[in-house]
Every structure is written in structure tokens, then in C-alpha cells.
Coordinates of C-alpha atoms in Angstrom, one line a residue:
M1 CA 17.3 13.4 -18.4
V2 CA 16.1 13.2 -15.1
S3 CA 18.9 14.8 -12.7
K4 CA 21.0 12.5 -11.0
T5 CA 20.8 13.0 -7.2
F6 CA 20.6 10.1 -5.2
M7 CA 19.7 9.8 -1.1
I8 CA 19.1 6.7 0.3
L9 CA 16.7 7.1 3.5
S10 CA 15.2 4.3 5.7
F11 CA 15.9 0.5 5.1
L12 CA 13.0 -0.9 5.9
S13 CA 12.6 -3.0 9.6
T14 CA 11.9 -6.5 9.1
I15 CA 12.9 -10.1 10.7
L16 CA 11.2 -11.9 8.0
S17 CA 9.7 -11.1 4.8
V18 CA 6.2 -11.8 6.1
Y19 CA 6.6 -8.9 8.3
A20 CA 5.4 -6.7 5.9
D21 CA 1.8 -7.8 6.0
T22 CA 1.7 -9.0 9.7
P23 CA -1.1 -9.6 11.9
A24 CA -0.9 -6.0 14.0
N25 CA -3.8 -3.8 13.9
C26 CA -2.5 -0.6 16.2
T27 CA -3.6 2.8 16.1
Y28 CA -2.2 6.1 15.8
E29 CA -3.4 6.8 19.6
D30 CA -1.2 3.7 20.6
L31 CA 1.6 5.5 18.9
L32 CA 1.3 8.7 20.7
G33 CA 3.8 9.1 23.7
Q34 CA 7.1 8.7 24.7
W35 CA 9.2 5.7 23.2
N36 CA 12.4 4.4 24.1
I37 CA 14.5 3.6 20.9
Y38 CA 17.4 1.1 21.5
I39 CA 20.2 1.1 18.9
G40 CA 22.8 -1.7 18.2
P41 CA 26.6 -1.7 16.5
A42 CA 26.9 0.8 13.8
G43 CA 27.6 -0.9 10.1
T44 CA 26.6 -0.6 6.6
R45 CA 23.7 -1.7 4.5
E46 CA 25.4 -5.1 3.7
T47 CA 26.7 -5.8 7.3
V48 CA 23.8 -5.1 9.3
K49 CA 21.3 -8.0 9.2
C50 CA 18.2 -7.0 11.6
S51 CA 16.5 -10.3 10.7
E52 CA 18.8 -11.9 13.2
K53 CA 19.6 -10.6 17.1
P54 CA 21.5 -7.6 16.6
G55 CA 23.3 -8.4 20.3
A56 CA 24.0 -5.8 22.8
F57 CA 22.6 -2.1 22.1
V58 CA 25.2 0.8 22.4
K59 CA 22.7 3.8 22.5
E60 CA 19.5 4.6 23.8
V61 CA 17.5 7.7 22.7
L62 CA 13.9 8.8 24.4
V63 CA 11.6 10.2 21.7
T64 CA 8.0 11.7 22.0
F65 CA 5.4 11.1 19.5
S66 CA 2.9 14.3 19.7
P67 CA -0.7 15.1 18.1
L68 CA -0.2 16.4 14.4
N69 CA 3.1 14.3 13.8
K70 CA 5.5 16.2 15.4
L71 CA 8.3 14.5 17.0
I72 CA 10.4 15.8 19.7
K73 CA 13.9 14.1 20.4
D74 CA 13.9 14.9 23.9
S75 CA 17.7 14.0 24.4
D76 CA 18.7 18.0 22.6
G77 CA 15.3 19.0 21.5
E78 CA 15.6 18.5 17.7
E79 CA 12.6 18.0 15.8
G80 CA 11.5 15.8 13.3
N81 CA 8.4 13.9 11.7
F82 CA 6.8 10.7 12.1
T83 CA 3.8 8.9 10.2
L84 CA 2.0 5.4 11.1
I85 CA 2.4 3.0 8.1
Y86 CA -1.4 1.7 7.7
N87 CA -1.6 -0.5 11.2
Q88 CA 1.7 -2.0 10.7
G89 CA 4.2 0.0 12.3
F90 CA 6.0 3.6 12.2
E91 CA 8.7 5.8 10.5
F92 CA 10.4 8.8 11.9
E93 CA 13.1 11.3 10.8
V94 CA 15.0 13.3 13.2
G95 CA 18.4 14.3 13.6
F96 CA 19.0 13.7 10.0
R97 CA 18.5 9.8 10.9
K98 CA 15.5 7.9 9.6
F99 CA 14.3 5.1 11.7
F100 CA 11.5 2.5 10.9
A101 CA 10.0 -0.9 12.5
F102 CA 7.4 -3.1 12.8
F103 CA 5.0 -3.9 15.9
E104 CA 5.7 -6.8 17.6
W105 CA 3.5 -10.3 17.0
Q106 CA 3.7 -13.5 17.3
K107 CA 2.2 -16.4 15.8
V108 CA 0.3 -18.2 18.4
N109 CA -1.5 -21.3 16.2
A110 CA -2.9 -21.8 13.0
T111 CA -6.0 -19.6 14.0
Y112 CA -4.7 -16.8 16.0
S113 CA -1.6 -14.4 16.7
K114 CA -0.6 -12.1 19.3
Y115 CA 0.5 -8.4 18.8
W116 CA 1.5 -5.8 20.8
C117 CA 0.8 -2.2 20.2
N118 CA 3.9 -0.6 22.8
R119 CA 6.9 -2.4 21.3
T120 CA 8.6 -3.2 17.9
M121 CA 10.4 -6.2 16.2
Y122 CA 14.2 -5.5 15.1
G123 CA 13.8 -2.3 13.0
W124 CA 16.2 -0.1 11.2
A125 CA 18.1 3.0 11.0
H126 CA 20.4 5.1 9.0
D127 CA 21.6 8.4 8.6
A128 CA 20.5 10.3 5.5
L129 CA 23.2 9.3 2.9
G130 CA 22.9 5.7 4.0
R131 CA 26.4 5.2 5.4
E132 CA 26.0 4.4 8.7
W133 CA 23.6 1.9 9.9
N134 CA 22.0 0.1 12.9
C135 CA 19.2 -2.4 14.1
I136 CA 16.7 -1.1 16.4
V137 CA 14.3 -1.9 18.9
A138 CA 11.3 0.5 20.4
V139 CA 9.4 0.1 23.6
K140 CA 6.9 2.5 24.2
Q141 CA 7.2 4.3 28.4
T142 CA 3.7 2.3 29.7
H143 CA 2.8 -1.1 30.5
K144 CA -0.8 -0.5 29.9
F145 CA -1.0 -2.1 26.6
K146 CA -1.7 -6.0 26.9
Y147 CA -1.3 -8.2 24.0
K148 CA -4.2 -8.5 21.5
M149 CA -5.5 -11.6 19.7
I150 CA -6.5 -11.3 16.2
W151 CA -8.0 -14.2 14.1
D152 CA -5.5 -14.9 11.2
Y153 CA -6.7 -15.0 7.5
P154 CA -7.7 -17.6 5.7
P155 CA -9.7 -18.9 8.4
T156 CA -8.5 -22.7 9.8
I157 CA -8.8 -24.8 12.3
A158 CA -5.3 -25.6 14.6
K159 CA -6.1 -29.3 14.7
N160 CA -6.6 -29.5 10.8
P161 CA -4.7 -26.6 9.4
D162 CA -5.3 -28.0 5.9
A163 CA -9.6 -27.4 6.2
D164 CA -11.3 -25.5 3.7
L165 CA -13.9 -24.1 6.0
Y166 CA -15.4 -22.0 3.7
G167 CA -15.0 -23.3 0.4
L168 CA -12.5 -20.9 -0.8
D169 CA -10.8 -23.6 -2.9
E170 CA -13.9 -24.3 -4.9
M171 CA -14.1 -23.1 -8.2
F172 CA -16.0 -19.5 -8.8
K173 CA -19.3 -19.2 -10.6
N174 CA -20.9 -16.1 -12.0
D175 CA -24.0 -15.3 -10.0
N176 CA -26.7 -13.7 -12.6
Q177 CA -28.8 -13.0 -9.9
F178 CA -26.4 -10.9 -8.2
I179 CA -25.5 -9.3 -11.2
Y180 CA -29.3 -8.5 -12.2
E181 CA -29.7 -7.1 -9.2
L182 CA -26.9 -4.8 -8.9
N183 CA -27.6 -3.5 -12.0
K184 CA -31.3 -3.2 -10.7
V185 CA -30.8 -1.3 -7.7
Q186 CA -28.6 1.6 -9.3
S187 CA -27.7 3.2 -12.6
S188 CA -24.2 4.7 -12.1
W189 CA -22.5 2.0 -13.5
E190 CA -23.2 -1.5 -14.6
A191 CA -22.0 -5.3 -13.5
G192 CA -21.5 -7.9 -15.9
R193 CA -19.8 -11.4 -16.2
Y194 CA -16.4 -12.4 -16.4
E195 CA -15.8 -15.8 -17.9
Q196 CA -12.2 -15.7 -17.3
F197 CA -13.2 -15.6 -13.2
E198 CA -14.4 -18.9 -13.9
K199 CA -10.8 -20.5 -14.1
L200 CA -10.5 -19.6 -11.0
T201 CA -11.1 -20.4 -7.1
H202 CA -12.3 -18.2 -4.7
R203 CA -8.7 -17.8 -3.2
D204 CA -7.7 -17.1 -6.3
L205 CA -9.9 -14.2 -6.6
L206 CA -9.1 -13.4 -2.7
R207 CA -5.5 -12.5 -3.7
M208 CA -6.0 -10.9 -6.8
A209 CA -8.2 -8.3 -4.5
G210 CA -5.1 -7.6 -2.1
H211 CA -4.5 -8.8 0.9
S212 CA -6.1 -9.9 4.2
Q213 CA -5.9 -6.5 6.8
G214 CA -9.3 -6.1 6.7
K215 CA -11.0 -2.6 6.6
I216 CA -9.4 0.5 6.0
S217 CA -8.5 1.9 9.3
V218 CA -7.7 5.8 9.2
P219 CA -6.6 7.7 12.4
K220 CA -9.2 10.3 13.5
L221 CA -7.2 13.0 14.3
P222 CA -7.4 16.7 13.2
K223 CA -5.8 17.5 10.0
K224 CA -2.9 20.1 10.1
E225 CA -4.2 23.5 8.9
L226 CA -3.2 24.4 5.1
D227 CA -1.4 27.4 4.0
A228 CA -2.8 30.2 2.0
E229 CA -0.6 29.4 -0.8
T230 CA -1.5 25.8 -0.9
K231 CA -5.3 26.8 -0.4
S232 CA -4.9 28.9 -3.5
K233 CA -3.6 26.5 -5.8
F234 CA -6.9 24.0 -5.3
K235 CA -8.9 27.1 -7.3
D236 CA -6.6 26.9 -10.1
L237 CA -7.2 22.8 -10.5
P238 CA -9.1 22.2 -13.5
D239 CA -12.3 20.3 -13.2
S240 CA -11.0 17.4 -15.0
Y241 CA -7.8 15.8 -16.0
D242 CA -6.3 12.4 -17.3
W243 CA -2.9 11.6 -17.5
R244 CA -3.7 9.5 -20.5
N245 CA -4.4 12.5 -22.8
V246 CA -2.7 15.6 -21.6
G247 CA -2.4 17.6 -24.8
G248 CA -3.2 14.7 -26.8
V249 CA -0.3 12.8 -25.0
D250 CA -0.5 9.6 -23.2
Y251 CA 1.7 9.5 -19.9
V252 CA 0.4 6.1 -18.8
S253 CA 2.2 2.6 -18.7
P254 CA 0.3 -0.1 -20.5
I255 CA -2.2 -2.3 -18.5
R256 CA -1.2 -5.2 -16.8
N257 CA -2.5 -8.6 -15.5
Q258 CA -1.2 -9.5 -12.0
G259 CA -3.1 -12.8 -12.3
Q260 CA -3.7 -15.1 -9.3
C261 CA -0.7 -13.5 -7.4
G262 CA -1.7 -10.5 -4.8
S263 CA 0.8 -8.6 -6.3
C264 CA -1.4 -5.4 -6.8
Y265 CA 1.1 -3.2 -4.5
T266 CA 3.4 -3.6 -6.5
F267 CA 1.8 -3.0 -9.7
A268 CA 0.4 0.3 -8.2
S269 CA 3.9 1.1 -7.5
M270 CA 5.7 0.6 -10.3
G271 CA 2.7 2.1 -12.5
M272 CA 3.4 5.4 -10.4
L273 CA 6.9 5.4 -11.2
E274 CA 6.8 4.5 -14.8
A275 CA 4.4 7.3 -15.2
R276 CA 6.4 10.0 -13.3
I277 CA 9.7 9.0 -15.3
R278 CA 7.5 9.3 -18.5
I279 CA 6.2 12.9 -17.2
R280 CA 9.7 14.3 -16.5
S281 CA 11.2 12.8 -19.4
N282 CA 8.3 14.0 -22.0
N283 CA 8.3 10.3 -22.8
S284 CA 11.5 10.5 -23.8
Q285 CA 12.0 7.8 -21.2
T286 CA 9.3 5.0 -21.5
P287 CA 9.9 2.3 -19.0
V288 CA 8.2 -0.7 -17.5
F289 CA 9.5 -1.7 -14.1
S290 CA 9.7 -5.2 -13.0
T291 CA 6.9 -6.5 -10.5
Q292 CA 8.2 -10.0 -10.4
E293 CA 12.0 -8.9 -8.7
V294 CA 9.5 -6.8 -6.1
V295 CA 8.0 -10.1 -5.3
S296 CA 10.4 -12.5 -5.2
C297 CA 13.5 -10.2 -3.5
S298 CA 12.0 -7.4 -1.1
N299 CA 12.0 -7.7 2.3
Y300 CA 9.4 -5.1 2.8
S301 CA 6.7 -7.3 1.4
Q302 CA 5.0 -10.5 1.5
G303 CA 5.2 -11.5 -1.8
C304 CA 2.4 -12.7 -3.8
A305 CA 0.4 -12.3 0.4
G306 CA 0.5 -8.7 -0.2
G307 CA 2.0 -5.5 0.2
F308 CA 2.0 -1.8 0.7
P309 CA 2.8 0.7 -2.1
Y310 CA 4.4 3.1 0.5
L311 CA 6.9 0.8 1.3
I312 CA 7.6 -0.4 -2.4
A313 CA 7.3 3.0 -4.4
G314 CA 8.8 5.2 -1.4
K315 CA 11.2 2.7 0.3
Y316 CA 12.2 -0.1 -1.5
A317 CA 12.7 2.3 -4.6
Q318 CA 15.2 4.5 -3.0
D319 CA 16.7 1.7 -0.9
Y320 CA 17.1 -0.8 -3.1
G321 CA 16.1 0.8 -6.6
V322 CA 13.7 -1.1 -9.2
I323 CA 15.0 -2.4 -12.6
D324 CA 13.3 -3.1 -16.0
E325 CA 10.9 -6.0 -16.7
E326 CA 13.4 -7.7 -19.4
C327 CA 15.9 -7.9 -16.6
Y328 CA 13.1 -9.7 -14.1
P329 CA 10.0 -11.1 -16.5
Y330 CA 6.9 -11.4 -14.4
Q331 CA 5.7 -14.8 -13.3
G332 CA 2.7 -14.2 -11.1
K333 CA 4.2 -16.3 -7.9
D334 CA 6.6 -16.7 -5.5
S335 CA 10.3 -17.5 -6.3
S336 CA 13.4 -17.3 -4.2
C337 CA 15.6 -14.0 -5.3
Q338 CA 17.7 -14.3 -8.2
P339 CA 20.9 -12.3 -8.7
T340 CA 20.5 -9.5 -11.6
K341 CA 22.3 -9.0 -14.7
P342 CA 25.3 -6.9 -14.2
N343 CA 24.5 -4.2 -17.1
C344 CA 20.4 -4.0 -15.5
R345 CA 20.7 -0.5 -14.1
R346 CA 18.5 0.7 -11.1
H347 CA 16.2 3.5 -10.9
Y348 CA 15.7 5.3 -7.4
V349 CA 13.2 7.9 -6.2
D350 CA 14.6 10.9 -4.2
D351 CA 11.9 10.9 -1.8
Y352 CA 8.3 9.6 -0.9
W353 CA 5.6 10.3 1.6
Y354 CA 1.6 10.2 2.1
V355 CA -0.2 12.6 0.3
G356 CA -0.8 15.2 3.0
G357 CA 2.3 14.4 4.8
Y358 CA 1.3 11.6 6.9
Y359 CA -1.1 9.0 7.0
G360 CA -4.8 9.8 7.2
G361 CA -3.8 13.3 6.1
C362 CA -5.2 12.9 2.4
T363 CA -8.1 15.0 1.4
E364 CA -9.5 15.0 -2.0
D365 CA -8.3 18.8 -3.1
L366 CA -4.8 17.3 -1.7
M367 CA -5.1 14.3 -3.7
K368 CA -6.2 16.1 -6.8
L369 CA -3.4 18.8 -6.5
A370 CA -0.9 15.9 -6.2
L371 CA -1.9 14.1 -9.4
V372 CA -2.0 17.4 -11.4
K373 CA 1.4 18.4 -10.1
N374 CA 3.5 15.5 -9.8
G375 CA 1.5 12.9 -11.8
P376 CA -0.7 9.4 -11.1
V377 CA -1.0 8.7 -7.6
A378 CA -0.8 5.1 -5.8
V379 CA -3.8 4.4 -3.2
G380 CA -5.6 1.3 -1.2
F381 CA -9.0 1.1 -1.5
E382 CA -11.8 -1.9 0.1
V383 CA -12.8 -4.5 -2.3
Y384 CA -16.1 -5.9 -2.2
P385 CA -17.8 -8.9 -4.3
D386 CA -20.1 -5.9 -6.4
F387 CA -16.4 -4.6 -7.8
M388 CA -15.2 -7.9 -8.9
H389 CA -18.5 -7.6 -11.5
Y390 CA -17.8 -4.0 -12.9
K391 CA -18.0 -3.3 -16.4
T392 CA -18.5 0.6 -16.6
G393 CA -19.8 3.4 -15.1
I394 CA -18.8 5.3 -11.9
Y395 CA -18.7 2.9 -9.3
H396 CA -19.7 3.0 -5.7
H397 CA -20.5 -0.4 -3.4
V398 CA -23.9 -1.6 -3.2
F399 CA -25.0 -2.3 0.2
Q400 CA -28.4 -3.2 -0.4
V401 CA -27.4 -6.1 -2.4
S402 CA -25.3 -9.7 -1.2
S403 CA -24.5 -12.5 -2.5
N404 CA -25.8 -15.8 -1.5
S405 CA -24.6 -18.0 -4.4
N406 CA -21.3 -18.9 -2.7
N407 CA -22.4 -20.5 -0.1
L408 CA -19.9 -19.0 2.3
R409 CA -20.9 -18.5 6.0
F410 CA -18.9 -15.1 5.7
D411 CA -18.1 -12.5 3.3
P412 CA -14.2 -13.0 2.7
F413 CA -13.9 -9.9 0.7
E414 CA -15.0 -7.7 3.5
L415 CA -11.4 -8.5 4.8
T416 CA -9.5 -7.4 1.5
N417 CA -8.1 -4.2 0.3
H418 CA -6.4 -3.7 -2.9
A419 CA -3.9 -0.9 -4.2
V420 CA -4.5 0.8 -7.7
L421 CA -2.9 3.7 -9.4
V422 CA -5.4 7.0 -9.6
V423 CA -4.7 8.8 -13.1
G424 CA -7.4 11.5 -13.6
Y425 CA -10.8 13.0 -12.1
G426 CA -13.6 13.9 -13.3
A427 CA -17.5 14.1 -13.5
D428 CA -20.0 12.7 -15.4
P429 CA -21.5 16.0 -17.9
K430 CA -25.3 14.7 -17.7
S431 CA -25.5 13.4 -13.7
G432 CA -23.0 15.6 -12.4
E433 CA -21.1 12.7 -10.5
K434 CA -17.4 12.9 -9.5
Y435 CA -15.2 10.3 -10.0
W436 CA -11.5 9.0 -10.1
T437 CA -10.0 7.4 -12.8
V438 CA -8.2 4.3 -12.0
K439 CA -6.1 2.0 -13.3
N440 CA -6.4 -1.8 -12.3
S441 CA -4.2 -4.6 -12.6
W442 CA -6.2 -7.3 -13.8
G443 CA -5.7 -6.9 -17.7
P444 CA -7.7 -4.8 -20.3
E445 CA -10.4 -7.1 -20.3
W446 CA -11.8 -6.2 -17.6
G447 CA -13.3 -2.8 -16.6
E448 CA -13.4 -0.2 -19.2
K449 CA -10.2 -1.5 -21.1
G450 CA -8.6 -2.3 -17.7
Y451 CA -9.2 1.1 -15.7
F452 CA -12.5 1.9 -13.6
R453 CA -14.1 5.1 -12.6
I454 CA -15.0 5.3 -8.6
R455 CA -16.9 7.8 -6.9
R456 CA -14.8 11.1 -5.9
G457 CA -15.2 13.5 -3.0
N458 CA -16.6 10.7 0.1
D459 CA -13.5 8.5 0.6
E460 CA -15.6 6.0 -1.4
C461 CA -14.1 2.4 -0.4
G462 CA -11.4 4.2 1.6
M463 CA -10.1 6.0 -1.9
E464 CA -9.2 9.2 -0.7
S465 CA -7.5 7.8 3.0
L466 CA -4.3 6.0 1.4
A467 CA -2.7 8.3 -1.1
V468 CA 1.3 7.5 -1.6
E469 CA 3.7 10.0 -3.6
S470 CA 7.4 9.6 -4.5
F471 CA 9.6 12.0 -6.4
P472 CA 11.6 12.1 -9.2
M473 CA 13.5 9.0 -10.3
T474 CA 17.2 9.1 -10.9
D475 CA 19.2 6.4 -12.7
M476 CA 22.6 4.5 -11.3

């Protein structure tokens, strides 16, 4: 049985649920510098509602975000850590308290939104035990950042927001010529037809592929120098590993199908938690957790419109806990949050982090180490049209080929990224090509019985940039 220790950490800041997948596109450099943190009156998790204006702030704290993710609390010199969360917001911990907020943004019209990288929406803070909660707002000590405009996706025209400018509501059709060209220009992987996709529109496929946050943006900052002990562990890693077969035992939960809902982030998150419980309990516990409860109830994501594993496998699972599938069966659509049955217990994580310690700190070796030591790892990566046709082999994005059959004036997949679960790694015995083995959430009919392999060692499609870990699960 997993040890029963439970700590509540940061409650995710949000005004509305849509803020979990916002138009903001802020960088690590935007975050560096001094920030004023304005803290509202204290309360409990149940009474502090940061979706509403918290009223007068009662305290102000000055913090400095410095390179290599060290945070200094100026008032008393306490040190802490911080991380950017994709391009959406940031989290930091100092003085045994955690703080989280999204960068501020505002809808302009049906086509554009504004965002600011020097101030935040209302966020949340609380102590390590989760007993005292506050609403917060953060403002950077600079007036140099003017708001930026961003084109909202899917694209629309303000005068006619229902216009389908790019044929996204047209039915998908397999492009045989595109498939032929993909197989002609490379031999690493095989492309093929998926008849089930022809029951979907292009918009449905985009939802399956993930959410519209654009190309994966990774901070260009120096990596932390690893200690000798960590480096020595790299040498002891096996040449290949697969959690589906460790000494003849499979520790990975079954392949599932997210359908037309953009809920890949919660399937990747639940898949990681399910596997890690199986590993730590030696398969005496084999849960399948509810993804619909996250889609319907989490303020940390945007339901079927997207989200991030860091905020679900980490924050949501720690602050609220996750429940079994039978307590809240998957519907594959947005719906209002319903109360769960009294006998449905919740499972919580003790801790969570980006592999490498902060967003952008991951490397191939660190990801391998995390995978072997702790279990499957949730990641994000960029999806392109060729990936939808993957059948078998070691995938890499084919840049030389583009599909013309959709008659679109742009490639909507260029604006999409997807969340999946890395369960192993290895190398092809003939070619020597290295790969990650990855669990997808498009059903067992897709790819290699629901899995795919993708090139390893060159951050293919951002695969090695967005790895997330969570630590042992507890029951309450």
C-alpha cells in the first residue's frame, strides 16, 4: 500500500476556466526581474474565491525572479524556486508558501485578444499544508511592456463569427497522394489511411490533436549544472526500457480513446498516475482514473478545448485529487460538474515538477532517468498533418511533403500541440535509430496498437522539452 502522506500545494489561479488555455504568449525573459505580489485576506480553500474580485489587498511582498530559477524574497532574504508554466503563467514557492497566477489577457473581439506579460490575473496562494489561502495579483516593476495582440484560433471574422473561413467544418478525407509521398521520401516510418477519421471534420481532428497554443516554445536559458551523482546515474541506465514489459510484467494501463474532445492532456496525466500506482504497488492496485471529471470539473483546464499535464497530473491531482473512472464515466464532451458519490475516494499526489526542475530544464538523459526511476512521463509535442497518418515505425516530421487536398489557406496543425505518455525508449536493431515509445489516446486501432515511436535525442517535435513528473499517489 502506498504510504499515506498528504500535502496540499498550490491551488491554480484562475478567474474563469478558460484561463487554463489562454491567448498569452509570454517568455522566460518576460518573467525575470522584480515583481510586487499583492495578497488578499486569508481564508480556506472553500471560502477563497479568486474568480471574483477579492477586495482590498492586505499585504504586499516584493520578489525577484533571477536566472536559473532561483527566487529571492527581498523582505527577509528567503530563497525559493520558480518555473514558467508553458507561456501561460508561473508558479513559485518561498517561505513555505506557493503562489500561482496566469498572465493577464483580455478578449478584444472574435478575432483578437490582448495579453500582458508584466501583470497577472487574480491568482492563488497558500501555505504548505493548505490551511490558509489567499487571492493574489502580481505586477512587474516595469512599464516597458505594452500589451501585445494575438490572433485567436480557430480564426473567425468579427462581423461574422460563425464563418468557416478555412473549411474546418468540412469532412476529412484521406489523401492517398499525400500518404504515397510520405512513404516515398523516407523509410523510417509508414503512413497509411484511417477510415475512422473520415467520420470527422477537420475541426474534430484538430481537437483530437490537442490545443491551439502554437509551436512549443522552450526558454533558451543555460541548463543547471548537474551534480556528479546524477551524471553517474546516466551511465547505469539500460540501453532500452519499456514499462509494458519489465521482467514480463506490464505496468501501463489500457489504451483509451479521447474521441473528438481535446482532452489529451488529461488522458496523458491520468495514464501517468495510473502507471505510477501500478509500479509502486507492484500491480496490486490497477486503477483507471476518470478523465471526464477533470474535463467537467477542473478550473485548471479548458475542458475539451485543452490544458496542460503539469496542471492536471500535478496541481489538480494534489489539490483536489482524482477519482476512479466508474465514479465519473467518460463522455467525451464538455458538461457541467456533477457531484460524485460519497463512496468514491480521491487519490492525491505528494509532489510534482518538470523534469529538470523547471520548464525548459529537461534533457534526453534526465528524461530517461526519470522514466526508469519513477515510471512513465507525460509530455507535450507538436502535431503535424503527417502524424495523423502514422501506422508504424519511428516517426519524425517530414518537412519535404505537404498536403494540398484540404484546400486550406493555412495549415491549422501548425498551431497545435498534443499531450501523450512516454512509457519507454530503445533503438532500432538494424538502423540504430533511437526512439521513445509513446502511449497515445486515439484508441488501439491507431498506430502500433495505440502507441507510436518517435525519434529520440534531437527533441523531435518538442518531445524532450515538456516532460512532467509527479510523485507517489496517496488515498484519502
